[in-house]
XYZ file of C-alpha atoms in Angstrom:
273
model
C -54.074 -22.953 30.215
C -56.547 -25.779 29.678
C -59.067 -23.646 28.228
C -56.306 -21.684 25.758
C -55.344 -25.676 24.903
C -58.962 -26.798 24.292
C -60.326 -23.918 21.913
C -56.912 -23.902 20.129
C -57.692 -26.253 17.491
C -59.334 -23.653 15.359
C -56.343 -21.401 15.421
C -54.072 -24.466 14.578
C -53.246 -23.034 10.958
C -52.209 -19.934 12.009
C -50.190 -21.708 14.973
C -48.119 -23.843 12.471
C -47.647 -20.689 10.240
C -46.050 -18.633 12.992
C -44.354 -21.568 14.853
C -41.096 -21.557 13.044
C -40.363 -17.637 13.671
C -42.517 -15.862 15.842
C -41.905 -16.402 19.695
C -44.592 -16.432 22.308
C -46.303 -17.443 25.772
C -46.137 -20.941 23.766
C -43.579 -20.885 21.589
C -40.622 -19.744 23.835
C -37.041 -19.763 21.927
C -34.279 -21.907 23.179
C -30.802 -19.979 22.441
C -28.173 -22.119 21.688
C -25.168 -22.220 19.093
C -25.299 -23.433 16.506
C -23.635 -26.510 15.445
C -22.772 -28.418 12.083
C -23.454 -32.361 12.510
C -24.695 -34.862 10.320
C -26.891 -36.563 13.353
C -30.710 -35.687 13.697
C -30.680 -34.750 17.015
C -34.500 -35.428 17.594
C -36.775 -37.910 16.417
C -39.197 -36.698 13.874
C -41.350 -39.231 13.209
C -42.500 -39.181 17.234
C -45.482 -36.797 17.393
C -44.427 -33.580 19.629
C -47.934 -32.871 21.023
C -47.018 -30.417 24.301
C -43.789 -28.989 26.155
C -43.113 -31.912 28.160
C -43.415 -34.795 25.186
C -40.253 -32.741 24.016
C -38.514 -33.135 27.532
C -35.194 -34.921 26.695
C -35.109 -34.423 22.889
C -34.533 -30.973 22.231
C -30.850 -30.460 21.457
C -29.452 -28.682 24.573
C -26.734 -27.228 22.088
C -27.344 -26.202 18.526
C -30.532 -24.690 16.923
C -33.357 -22.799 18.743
C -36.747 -24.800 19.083
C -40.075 -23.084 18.881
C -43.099 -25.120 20.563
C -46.710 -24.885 19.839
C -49.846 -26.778 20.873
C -51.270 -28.316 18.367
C -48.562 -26.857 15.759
C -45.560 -28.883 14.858
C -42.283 -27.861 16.190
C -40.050 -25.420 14.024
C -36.047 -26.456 14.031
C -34.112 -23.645 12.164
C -30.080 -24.371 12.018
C -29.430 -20.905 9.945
C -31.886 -17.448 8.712
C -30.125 -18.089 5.417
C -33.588 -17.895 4.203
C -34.294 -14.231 5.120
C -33.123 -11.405 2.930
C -31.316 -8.230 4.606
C -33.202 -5.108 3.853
C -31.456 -2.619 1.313
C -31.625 0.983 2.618
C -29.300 2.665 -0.163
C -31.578 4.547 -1.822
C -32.474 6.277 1.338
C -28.827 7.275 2.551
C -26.703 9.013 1.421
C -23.975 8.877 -0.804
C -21.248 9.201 1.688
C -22.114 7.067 4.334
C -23.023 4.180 2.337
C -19.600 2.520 2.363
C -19.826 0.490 5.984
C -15.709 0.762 5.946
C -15.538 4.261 5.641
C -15.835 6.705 8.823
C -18.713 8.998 8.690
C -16.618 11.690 10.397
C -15.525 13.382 7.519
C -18.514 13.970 5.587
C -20.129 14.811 9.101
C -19.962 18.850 8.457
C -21.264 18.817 4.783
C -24.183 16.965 5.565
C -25.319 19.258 8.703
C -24.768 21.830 6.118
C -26.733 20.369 3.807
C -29.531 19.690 7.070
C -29.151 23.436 8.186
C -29.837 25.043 4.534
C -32.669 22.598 3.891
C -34.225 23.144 7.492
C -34.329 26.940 7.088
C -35.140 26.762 3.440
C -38.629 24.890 4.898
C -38.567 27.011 7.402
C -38.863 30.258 4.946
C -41.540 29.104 2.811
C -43.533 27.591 5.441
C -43.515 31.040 6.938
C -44.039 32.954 3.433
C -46.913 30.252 3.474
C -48.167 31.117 6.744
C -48.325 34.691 6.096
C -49.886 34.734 2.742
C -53.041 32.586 4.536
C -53.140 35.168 7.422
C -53.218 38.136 5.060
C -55.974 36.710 2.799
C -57.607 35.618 5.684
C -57.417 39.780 7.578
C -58.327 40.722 3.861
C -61.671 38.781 3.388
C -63.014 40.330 7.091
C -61.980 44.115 5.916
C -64.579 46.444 4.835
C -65.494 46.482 0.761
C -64.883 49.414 -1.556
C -68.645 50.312 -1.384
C -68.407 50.585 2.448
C -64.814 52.176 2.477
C -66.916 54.772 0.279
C -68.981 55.575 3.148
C -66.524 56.045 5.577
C -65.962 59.255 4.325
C -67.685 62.446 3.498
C -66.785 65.726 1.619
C -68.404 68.875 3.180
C -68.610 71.793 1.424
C -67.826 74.751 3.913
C -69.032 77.797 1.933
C -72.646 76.789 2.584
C -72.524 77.122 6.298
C -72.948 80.964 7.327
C -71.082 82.311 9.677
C -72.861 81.514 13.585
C -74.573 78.618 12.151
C -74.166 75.217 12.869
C -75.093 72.200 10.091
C -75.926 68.096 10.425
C -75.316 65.950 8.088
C -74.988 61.825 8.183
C -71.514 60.184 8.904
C -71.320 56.598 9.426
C -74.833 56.438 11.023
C -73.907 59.491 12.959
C -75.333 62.846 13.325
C -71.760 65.183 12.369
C -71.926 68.839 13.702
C -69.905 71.473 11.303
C -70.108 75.045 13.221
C -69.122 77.801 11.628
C -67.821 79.856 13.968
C -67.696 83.758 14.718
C -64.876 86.096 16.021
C -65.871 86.638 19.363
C -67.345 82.649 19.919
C -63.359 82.171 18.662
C -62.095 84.403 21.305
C -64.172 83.639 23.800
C -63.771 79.791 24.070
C -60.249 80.396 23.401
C -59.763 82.556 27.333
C -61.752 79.542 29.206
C -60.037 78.437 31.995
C -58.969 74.521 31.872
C -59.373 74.636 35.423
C -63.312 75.166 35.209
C -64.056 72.276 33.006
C -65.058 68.652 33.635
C -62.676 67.085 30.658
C -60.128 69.699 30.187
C -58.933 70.568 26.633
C -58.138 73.247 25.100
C -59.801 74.323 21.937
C -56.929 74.758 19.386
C -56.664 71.165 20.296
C -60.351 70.312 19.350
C -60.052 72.531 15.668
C -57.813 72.608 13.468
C -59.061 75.621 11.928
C -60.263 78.118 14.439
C -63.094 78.845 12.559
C -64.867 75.675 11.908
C -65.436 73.272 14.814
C -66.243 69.915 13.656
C -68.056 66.702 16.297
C -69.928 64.329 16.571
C -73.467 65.024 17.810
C -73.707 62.120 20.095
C -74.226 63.134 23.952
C -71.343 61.684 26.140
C -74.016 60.957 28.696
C -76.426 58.490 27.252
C -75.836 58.857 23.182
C -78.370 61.070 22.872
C -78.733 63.704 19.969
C -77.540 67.592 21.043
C -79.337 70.444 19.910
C -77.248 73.181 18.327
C -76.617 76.857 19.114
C -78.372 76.299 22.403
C -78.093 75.842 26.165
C -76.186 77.970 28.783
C -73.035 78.262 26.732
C -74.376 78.972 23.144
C -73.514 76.115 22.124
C -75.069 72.460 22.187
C -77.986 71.399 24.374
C -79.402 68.275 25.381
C -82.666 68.145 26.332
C -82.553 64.413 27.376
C -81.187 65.373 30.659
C -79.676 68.505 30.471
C -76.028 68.707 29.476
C -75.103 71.595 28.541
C -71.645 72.838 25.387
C -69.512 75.007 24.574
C -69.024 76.179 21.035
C -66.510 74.139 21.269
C -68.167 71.060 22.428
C -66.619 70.886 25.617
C -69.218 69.928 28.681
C -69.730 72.792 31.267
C -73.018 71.612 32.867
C -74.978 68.776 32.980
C -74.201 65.042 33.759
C -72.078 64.221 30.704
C -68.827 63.206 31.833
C -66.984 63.857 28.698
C -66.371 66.968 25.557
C -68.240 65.411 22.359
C -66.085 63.404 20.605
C -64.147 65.167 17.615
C -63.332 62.552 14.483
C -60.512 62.884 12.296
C -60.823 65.702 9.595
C -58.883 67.337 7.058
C -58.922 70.343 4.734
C -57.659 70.074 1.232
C -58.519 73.601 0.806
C -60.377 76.432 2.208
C -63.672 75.918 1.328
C -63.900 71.879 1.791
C -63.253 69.701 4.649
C -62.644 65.793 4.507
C -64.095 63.606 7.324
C -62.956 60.237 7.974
């Protein structure tokens, strides 16, 4: 207390500026009514200079007294002085008269609050969407590369019993033409027998062409065609050994080689990708 009293002097200015309205540790308000007389109750020409100097003058009745060291003391009868904020512009129109219930403009307005709530709501959702779709759009591929995600193979220079590579995606692609009896053949194995059972009208589409991907299920290795136990794809790498319909029957691939999407817009082309 001493200490706050002694280094106060320098914040005397802003003491007396705050001393008629702000209340604090040292400026505690005295509540009282107030009341209209003619008689100063206190003496204002004796210097106030702490709490107790005031003991026995302040008015025990009457205005409320705000006390500062070193700041003069603040005697306020009536806030005529301060001005009432005006918040019409912000309300609205019906509940602006203070003698008029706001009951019965009560279900407009949450009609009004309901459309304009889901009103935000829709855009802000058209908004959000719009960012997430340009956002997907800028990561997928470009035309160039959606160009190379596909390639046309024409099917009337593979002879029949041969098998042909070409390049898909950074992929060797196997296209086997296929002969009657290979058809027939790998058409009566028994699912039983095989590692990854499937059948082979489930692996082509057209019984004559059987189109893969010459990747070995074992350790990604490249296949060589129209060899190995089963006539049909070898690899060397550790010895797995396909069908002519790319199914493993021997070797330790677990898995047929994988078979990509395809399609034939006629007879003598095939779409893959």
């Amino acid at each position: 207390m001493m200490s706050l009293a002694a280094r106060s002097g320098v914040f005397s200015p802003y003491m007396q500026a705050t001393a008629y309205t702000v209340a604090g540790p040292l400026k505690p308000l005295v509540p009282g009514v107030v009341v209209k007389s003619e008689k100063i109750l206190i003496d204002p020409k004796k210097p106030l200079l702490c709490r107790e100097s005031m003991n026995g003058q302040c008015p025990r009745t009457g205005p409320a007294i705000s006390v500062s060291i070193n700041g003069r003391a603040g005697v306020r009868f009536a806030h005529t002085d301060l001005r009432i904020p005006d918040f019409s512009d912000y309300r609205r129109p019906e509940v602006q008269d203070p003698n008029k219930s706001s009951q019965g403009s009560s279900e407009s307005r949450r009609s009004f609050s309901y459309v304009l709530t889901g009103a935000t709501t829709v855009v802000g959702l058209y908004a959000a969407k719009t960012v997430v779709t340009q956002f997907v759009s800028s990561m997928s591929a470009s035309a160039d590369v959606l160009a190379l995600s596909k390639i046309e193979v024409k099917l009337t220079d593979i002879p029949e019993g041969k098998n042909m590579t070409f390049k898909w995606r950074g992929k060797p692609l196997f296209v086997r033409h296929r002969t009657e009896k290979e058809i027939a053949s790998e058409a009566a194995v028994n699912l039983a027998e095989l590692r990854d059972p499937e059948h082979d009208k489930d692996r082509a589409i057209n019984p004559k062409w059987v189109i893969v991907l010459g990747v070995c299920t074992h350790l990604g290795c490249v296949p060589i065609a129209n060899a190995g136990d089963f006539g049909g794809y070898y690899c060397p790498c550790h010895g797995s050994h396909y069908d002519a319909s790319g199914r493993i029957r021997k070797g330790p691939a677990p898995l047929n080689l994988e078979v990509p999407f395809y399609e034939f817009p006629d007879d003598d082309t095939v779409i893959v990708g």
